Coordinates of C-alpha atoms in Angstrom, one line a residue:
M129 CA 23.1 -30.9 -5.2
A130 CA 21.3 -27.9 -3.7
A131 CA 18.0 -27.0 -5.1
S132 CA 17.8 -24.0 -7.5
P133 CA 16.5 -20.8 -6.0
L134 CA 13.1 -19.7 -6.8
R135 CA 13.3 -17.2 -9.6
L136 CA 10.7 -14.5 -9.8
A137 CA 10.1 -11.3 -12.0
V138 CA 8.2 -8.8 -10.1
V139 CA 6.0 -6.2 -11.7
V140 CA 5.2 -3.1 -9.8
K141 CA 3.5 0.3 -10.6
G142 CA 6.4 2.4 -9.4
Y143 CA 9.6 1.8 -7.6
P144 CA 10.8 2.7 -5.1
R145 CA 7.8 4.5 -3.4
L146 CA 7.9 5.9 0.0
S147 CA 4.1 5.2 0.4
E148 CA 4.6 1.4 -0.2
T149 CA 6.8 0.2 2.3
F150 CA 4.8 -3.1 2.6
V151 CA 6.0 -4.0 -1.1
A152 CA 9.6 -3.2 -0.2
Q153 CA 9.3 -5.1 3.2
E154 CA 8.0 -8.2 1.1
L155 CA 10.8 -8.0 -1.4
L156 CA 13.4 -7.8 1.1
A157 CA 12.0 -10.7 2.9
L158 CA 11.9 -12.8 -0.1
Q159 CA 15.3 -11.9 -1.0
E160 CA 16.5 -13.0 2.4
R161 CA 14.7 -16.2 2.0
G162 CA 17.0 -17.0 -1.2
V163 CA 14.5 -15.9 -3.9
D164 CA 16.2 -14.7 -7.0
L165 CA 14.3 -11.4 -7.9
S166 CA 14.1 -9.0 -10.7
I167 CA 12.0 -5.8 -10.6
W168 CA 10.1 -4.4 -13.5
S169 CA 8.5 -0.9 -12.9
L170 CA 5.9 0.8 -14.8
R171 CA 6.9 4.1 -13.7
H172 CA 10.1 5.9 -12.6
P173 CA 10.4 7.1 -9.0
T174 CA 9.0 10.5 -8.1
D175 CA 9.8 10.7 -4.4
T176 CA 12.8 12.8 -3.5
R177 CA 13.6 10.4 -0.6
R178 CA 13.8 6.8 -0.2
H179 CA 13.7 4.2 2.7
A180 CA 16.7 2.6 4.1
L181 CA 15.2 -0.9 3.5
H182 CA 15.3 -0.1 -0.3
D183 CA 19.0 0.2 -0.3
R184 CA 19.0 -3.3 1.1
I185 CA 17.1 -4.8 -1.9
A186 CA 19.8 -6.0 -4.3
A187 CA 17.4 -6.9 -7.2
P188 CA 18.0 -5.3 -10.5
V189 CA 15.4 -2.7 -11.4
H190 CA 14.1 -2.3 -15.0
Y191 CA 11.9 0.6 -15.9
L192 CA 9.5 0.1 -18.8
P193 CA 8.5 3.0 -21.0
E194 CA 6.3 5.2 -18.8
Y195 CA 4.7 6.8 -21.8
L196 CA 5.2 5.0 -25.1
R197 CA 5.9 8.3 -27.1
Q198 CA 9.1 8.6 -25.0
E199 CA 10.5 5.4 -26.2
P200 CA 8.9 4.4 -29.5
L201 CA 11.9 2.5 -30.9
R202 CA 12.2 0.4 -27.8
V203 CA 8.5 -0.5 -28.4
L204 CA 8.9 -1.3 -32.1
R205 CA 12.1 -3.3 -31.4
A206 CA 10.0 -5.3 -28.8
L207 CA 7.3 -5.9 -31.3
F208 CA 9.5 -7.3 -33.9
R209 CA 11.4 -9.6 -31.5
L210 CA 8.2 -11.4 -30.3
P211 CA 6.8 -14.7 -31.7
P212 CA 3.8 -13.7 -34.2
A213 CA 1.5 -16.5 -33.0
K214 CA 1.5 -15.7 -29.3
L215 CA 1.6 -11.9 -30.1
W216 CA -1.6 -12.1 -32.0
A217 CA -3.3 -14.1 -29.3
A218 CA -2.4 -11.6 -26.7
A219 CA -3.3 -8.8 -29.0
R220 CA -6.8 -10.2 -29.6
L221 CA -7.1 -10.5 -25.6
W222 CA -6.1 -6.8 -25.5
W223 CA -8.5 -5.8 -28.2
R224 CA -11.3 -7.4 -26.4
D225 CA -10.4 -5.4 -23.3
L226 CA -9.8 -2.2 -25.3
R227 CA -13.6 -2.4 -26.7
R228 CA -14.8 -2.3 -23.2
D229 CA -12.2 0.2 -22.0
P230 CA -11.3 2.6 -24.8
T231 CA -8.7 4.6 -23.1
A232 CA -5.2 5.7 -23.9
N233 CA -4.1 3.9 -20.7
R234 CA -5.4 0.7 -22.1
G235 CA -3.0 1.2 -25.2
R236 CA 0.0 2.1 -23.0
R237 CA -0.5 -1.1 -21.0
F238 CA -0.2 -3.2 -24.0
G239 CA 2.9 -1.4 -25.3
Q240 CA 4.5 -1.9 -22.0
A241 CA 3.6 -5.5 -22.0
L242 CA 5.3 -5.8 -25.4
V243 CA 8.6 -4.4 -23.8
L244 CA 8.3 -6.6 -20.7
A245 CA 7.8 -9.7 -22.8
A246 CA 10.6 -8.9 -25.2
E247 CA 13.1 -7.9 -22.5
L248 CA 12.5 -10.6 -19.9
P249 CA 15.3 -13.1 -19.7
A250 CA 14.4 -16.3 -22.2
D251 CA 14.1 -18.6 -19.2
A252 CA 12.1 -16.3 -16.9
P253 CA 9.5 -18.6 -15.5
F254 CA 6.7 -16.7 -13.9
L255 CA 5.5 -13.1 -13.2
Y256 CA 4.4 -11.9 -9.9
V257 CA 2.7 -8.6 -9.9
H258 CA 1.6 -6.1 -7.1
F259 CA -1.7 -4.5 -7.7
L260 CA -4.6 -6.0 -9.6
H261 CA -5.3 -2.9 -11.9
T262 CA -2.8 -1.4 -14.4
P263 CA 0.3 -3.5 -13.4
A264 CA -1.7 -6.9 -13.5
S265 CA -2.9 -5.9 -16.9
V266 CA 0.6 -5.5 -18.1
A267 CA 1.7 -8.6 -16.5
R268 CA -1.4 -10.6 -18.0
Y269 CA -0.6 -9.5 -21.6
A270 CA 3.1 -10.2 -21.2
A271 CA 2.6 -13.6 -19.8
A272 CA 0.1 -14.4 -22.6
I273 CA 2.9 -13.3 -25.1
R274 CA 5.6 -15.3 -23.5
G275 CA 3.3 -18.4 -22.5
I276 CA 4.2 -18.4 -18.9
G277 CA 2.1 -18.0 -15.7
W278 CA 1.4 -15.0 -13.4
G279 CA 0.0 -14.4 -10.0
F280 CA -0.8 -11.2 -8.1
S281 CA -0.9 -9.5 -4.7
A282 CA -3.9 -7.1 -4.5
H283 CA -4.2 -4.4 -2.0
A284 CA -6.8 -1.8 -1.8
K285 CA -7.6 0.7 -4.7
D286 CA -6.9 -1.9 -7.3
I287 CA -9.6 -4.1 -5.6
W288 CA -12.3 -1.7 -5.4
T289 CA -11.9 0.3 -8.5
T290 CA -11.3 -2.4 -11.1
P291 CA -14.5 -3.3 -13.0
D292 CA -16.0 -6.5 -12.1
W293 CA -15.6 -7.9 -15.7
E294 CA -12.0 -7.2 -15.5
T295 CA -11.4 -8.6 -12.2
R296 CA -13.2 -11.8 -12.9
E297 CA -11.2 -12.4 -16.2
K298 CA -7.9 -11.8 -14.4
L299 CA -8.9 -14.1 -11.5
A300 CA -9.6 -16.8 -13.9
E301 CA -6.2 -16.4 -15.7
A302 CA -4.0 -15.8 -12.8
R303 CA -2.4 -18.9 -11.3
F304 CA -2.9 -17.6 -7.7
G305 CA -3.8 -14.3 -5.9
V306 CA -3.1 -13.1 -2.4
T307 CA -4.6 -10.0 -0.8
C308 CA -3.8 -8.3 2.6
T309 CA -7.4 -7.9 4.1
A310 CA -10.2 -10.4 4.7
T311 CA -12.7 -7.9 3.2
G312 CA -10.7 -7.8 0.2
A313 CA -10.4 -11.4 0.0
A314 CA -14.1 -12.0 0.5
H315 CA -14.8 -9.6 -2.4
L316 CA -12.4 -11.3 -4.8
R317 CA -13.5 -14.7 -3.9
A318 CA -17.1 -13.8 -4.7
L319 CA -15.9 -12.8 -8.1
A320 CA -13.6 -15.8 -8.7
A321 CA -14.6 -19.1 -10.5
D322 CA -12.2 -20.9 -8.3
P323 CA -12.2 -19.1 -4.8
Q324 CA -9.5 -21.3 -3.6
R325 CA -7.0 -19.4 -5.7
I326 CA -7.4 -16.4 -3.4
E327 CA -5.6 -16.4 -0.2
L328 CA -5.6 -13.9 2.8
V329 CA -2.1 -12.8 3.5
Y330 CA -1.6 -9.9 5.9
H331 CA 1.7 -7.9 5.2
G332 CA 2.2 -7.7 8.9
L333 CA 5.1 -5.9 10.3
D334 CA 8.8 -6.7 10.4
L335 CA 9.5 -5.6 13.9
G336 CA 13.2 -6.0 13.4
R337 CA 13.1 -2.7 11.5
F338 CA 11.6 -0.8 14.6
P339 CA 13.2 0.2 17.9
D340 CA 11.7 -1.0 21.1
P341 CA 8.7 1.4 22.0
P342 CA 9.4 4.2 24.4
D343 CA 8.2 4.2 28.1
R344 CA 5.1 6.5 27.6
R345 CA 4.5 6.6 31.3
D346 CA 7.4 9.0 31.7
G347 CA 8.1 10.2 28.1
P348 CA 6.3 11.4 25.3
G349 CA 2.4 10.9 25.5
G350 CA 2.3 9.8 29.1
L351 CA 0.8 12.7 30.8
R352 CA -0.1 15.5 28.4
D353 CA -3.9 16.2 28.5
G354 CA -4.3 19.4 26.6
S355 CA -5.3 21.4 29.6
A356 CA -2.5 23.9 29.3
P357 CA 0.0 25.3 26.7
D358 CA 2.7 23.1 28.5
R359 CA 0.6 20.1 28.4
T360 CA -0.2 20.4 24.4
V361 CA -1.1 17.0 22.9
E362 CA 0.8 16.2 19.8
I363 CA -1.4 14.4 17.3
L364 CA 0.5 12.6 14.4
S365 CA -1.1 11.4 11.1
V366 CA 0.9 9.7 8.3
G367 CA -0.8 9.2 4.9
R368 CA -1.2 10.4 1.4
L369 CA -3.2 13.7 0.9
V370 CA -5.9 11.9 -1.2
E371 CA -9.8 11.6 -0.8
K372 CA -9.9 8.1 0.9
K373 CA -7.7 9.3 3.8
G374 CA -10.4 11.6 5.1
Y375 CA -8.3 14.7 5.9
D376 CA -11.0 17.2 5.2
R377 CA -13.1 15.5 7.8
L378 CA -10.1 15.4 10.3
L379 CA -9.6 19.1 9.9
D380 CA -13.5 19.7 10.4
A381 CA -13.3 17.6 13.6
L382 CA -10.3 19.4 14.9
A383 CA -12.1 22.7 14.3
A384 CA -15.0 21.3 16.5
L385 CA -12.8 20.6 19.5
P386 CA -13.3 22.8 22.7
A387 CA -11.5 26.2 22.3
G388 CA -9.5 25.6 25.6
L389 CA -8.1 22.2 24.4
H390 CA -4.5 22.4 23.6
W391 CA -3.3 20.2 20.8
R392 CA -1.0 20.3 17.7
L393 CA -1.2 18.1 14.5
V394 CA 1.8 16.9 12.6
H395 CA 1.2 15.5 9.3
I396 CA 3.7 13.5 7.1
G397 CA 2.9 12.6 3.5
G398 CA 2.5 14.1 0.2
G399 CA -0.4 14.0 -2.3
P400 CA -2.5 16.0 -4.7
L401 CA -5.0 17.5 -2.2
G402 CA -2.2 19.4 -0.2
S403 CA -3.2 22.9 -1.5
A404 CA -6.8 22.3 -0.8
L405 CA -6.3 20.9 2.6
R406 CA -4.1 23.7 3.6
A407 CA -6.6 26.2 2.4
Q408 CA -9.3 24.6 4.4
A409 CA -7.0 24.6 7.6
E410 CA -6.7 28.4 6.9
R411 CA -10.4 28.9 6.7
L412 CA -11.0 26.9 9.7
G413 CA -8.5 29.0 11.7
L414 CA -6.2 25.9 12.2
A415 CA -3.2 26.8 10.2
D416 CA -0.9 28.0 13.1
R417 CA -1.6 24.4 14.9
I418 CA -0.7 22.1 12.0
D419 CA 2.8 21.3 10.8
W420 CA 2.6 19.8 7.2
R421 CA 6.0 18.1 6.8
G422 CA 5.5 16.4 3.3
A423 CA 6.8 12.9 2.4
Q424 CA 9.6 11.6 4.5
D425 CA 11.7 8.4 4.9
Q426 CA 10.8 5.8 7.5
A427 CA 13.5 6.8 9.9
T428 CA 11.9 10.3 10.2
V429 CA 8.4 8.5 10.4
I430 CA 9.5 6.4 13.3
E431 CA 11.0 9.5 15.2
A432 CA 7.7 11.2 14.7
L433 CA 5.9 8.2 16.2
R434 CA 8.0 7.9 19.1
R435 CA 7.4 11.7 19.9
A436 CA 3.8 12.0 19.4
D437 CA 1.0 11.4 21.9
L438 CA -1.7 10.2 19.5
F439 CA -2.0 8.7 16.2
T440 CA -4.9 9.4 13.9
L441 CA -6.0 8.1 10.4
T442 CA -9.6 9.1 9.5
S443 CA -10.0 6.8 6.3
V444 CA -13.3 7.1 4.3
I445 CA -14.7 5.4 1.2
A446 CA -13.9 7.7 -1.9
G447 CA -16.5 8.7 -4.4
D448 CA -15.1 6.3 -6.8
G449 CA -15.1 3.4 -4.4
D450 CA -11.5 3.5 -3.5
R451 CA -10.6 2.9 0.2
D452 CA -7.8 1.8 2.3
G453 CA -7.0 -1.8 3.1
L454 CA -5.2 -2.3 6.2
P455 CA -2.7 0.6 6.4
N456 CA 0.7 -0.4 7.5
V457 CA 1.2 2.9 9.2
L458 CA -1.5 1.7 11.9
M459 CA 0.8 -1.2 12.8
E460 CA 3.8 1.1 12.7
A461 CA 2.1 3.4 15.2
A462 CA 1.3 0.2 17.4
S463 CA 5.1 -0.9 17.3
Q464 CA 5.7 2.4 19.3
K465 CA 2.7 1.9 21.8
L466 CA 1.1 5.1 20.4
A467 CA -2.5 5.3 21.0
I468 CA -4.6 5.1 17.7
L469 CA -7.9 6.8 16.6
S470 CA -9.1 5.7 13.3
T471 CA -12.3 5.1 11.6
A472 CA -14.4 1.8 11.3
V473 CA -13.7 1.6 7.5
A474 CA -12.7 -1.2 5.1
A475 CA -10.2 -3.5 6.9
I476 CA -9.1 -1.3 9.7
P477 CA -11.5 -3.2 12.2
E478 CA -9.3 -6.4 11.5
F479 CA -6.6 -4.9 13.5
I480 CA -8.2 -2.5 15.8
A481 CA -11.2 -3.4 18.0
D482 CA -12.9 -0.2 19.2
G483 CA -12.1 0.4 23.0
E484 CA -9.7 -2.5 23.1
H485 CA -6.8 -1.8 20.9
G486 CA -7.7 1.9 19.9
V487 CA -10.8 4.1 19.3
L488 CA -12.7 3.7 16.0
T489 CA -15.3 6.2 15.0
A490 CA -17.8 6.6 12.2
P491 CA -16.2 8.6 9.3
E492 CA -18.0 11.8 10.0
A493 CA -16.5 14.8 11.6
A494 CA -18.7 14.9 14.7
A495 CA -17.8 11.4 15.5
I496 CA -14.1 12.0 14.9
A497 CA -14.2 15.1 17.1
A498 CA -15.8 13.1 20.0
G499 CA -13.1 10.4 19.7
L500 CA -10.4 13.0 19.7
D501 CA -11.7 14.8 22.7
R502 CA -11.9 11.6 24.6
L503 CA -8.4 10.5 24.0
L504 CA -6.7 14.0 24.1
T505 CA -8.0 14.6 27.6
D506 CA -7.3 11.0 28.9
P507 CA -3.6 10.0 29.1
P508 CA -4.3 6.8 31.1
L509 CA -6.6 5.7 28.4
R510 CA -4.0 6.5 25.7
L511 CA -1.5 4.4 27.6
R512 CA -3.8 1.3 28.0
L513 CA -4.9 1.4 24.3
G514 CA -1.2 1.9 23.1
E515 CA -0.1 -1.2 25.2
A516 CA -3.1 -3.4 23.8
A517 CA -2.2 -2.5 20.2
Y518 CA 1.4 -3.3 20.8
E519 CA 0.6 -6.8 22.2
R520 CA -1.9 -7.5 19.3
L521 CA 0.8 -6.5 16.8
R522 CA 3.3 -8.9 18.3
A523 CA 0.9 -11.8 18.8
E524 CA -1.0 -11.7 15.4
F525 CA 0.5 -9.3 12.9
G526 CA 4.1 -10.0 12.6
M527 CA 5.5 -10.3 9.1
T528 CA 6.8 -13.9 9.1
P529 CA 3.6 -15.9 8.9
G530 CA 2.5 -13.9 5.9
I531 CA 5.9 -14.5 4.1
D532 CA 5.7 -18.1 4.9
R533 CA 2.3 -18.4 3.3
L534 CA 3.4 -16.3 0.2
L535 CA 6.4 -18.7 -0.3
R536 CA 4.4 -21.7 -0.2
R537 CA 2.1 -20.4 -3.0
L538 CA 5.0 -19.5 -5.1
A539 CA 6.8 -22.8 -4.6
D540 CA 3.6 -24.7 -5.5
T541 CA 3.1 -22.5 -8.5
V542 CA 6.3 -21.3 -10.1
P543 CA 8.2 -23.7 -12.4
A544 CA 11.7 -24.8 -11.1

């Protein structure tokens, strides 16, 4: 008799999301390995587009009440369906958290957990959650109510902005945790009573979703050096317009480039700082050299990667401690042999060695400007770095090894 498939309820903050292709890539890979998935999302989608790989994910999607006031009867029904003994045990856990974090968000997490615990199938064996902050709180409370285990995948903001007391308690209760950078893994292991529960699992990239790279010696990016208008270098950046992406510093760096250097910036991505950054570009006299394209699906991103001459992502550590992990978009750029300029921040150096696979600078405008000047005017250097990043991606950052490790963790943990 064939073994029953691994069954998994996956809790996410929002689904689908254009900015979280790594989540969709993982879900699709698990589906293709025979895992029986259901998706439980804390938020409804806000993007007007979706990636093609979302359409390939067959798992049913359940949306929890995004705000409890919107579905009060659903929350009350859940409350009355749950076993009182376990409900009170979970409520005591939540109350202890609420006293240390007396916020409306903490109350909303418990209400969502009530609905999740009540509406999960009776035989649901395990909760697997993406992100260690809000989604993991909901999964933790729901798992306590249902008396089942849970595990997590941690990424970036959730690692660095969750209070240490909360992280320690979640690490003590989770059956396992994976995270996508060595820097993140080291931080979590330092807070864990059992560091062996934390495993480094790079997302990697499913190269099967990407076309073969263009021949940049003859096509886009091969020879343009910014020396004349017909040799204008196209710079591409893909990322949310939030503080940790450092776009204010990129704009300052572009303004510091030599006046006679011809370049054009294409930006893809949405975010709350859009208006402020456009205003900054106007003040710096850059507005007519920047194409703000907003959020786009992955097919459009790939087309832009193939056409550009240089990719840049100038990540910084935000004022609240938030920072990138290892942005998947850097690997996507490498898949098209596109030369990369980024900053030596967070886990970016885990993929790019400065001068070998790209150019890494300090996260200050002057350093970024110097790196840009160097790459914009040196097409052979761009070709060499793009080739090297592509080879590193193929050799060490494919998706399959990470999915293998994740499946082993799940198989060892999730009840049959």
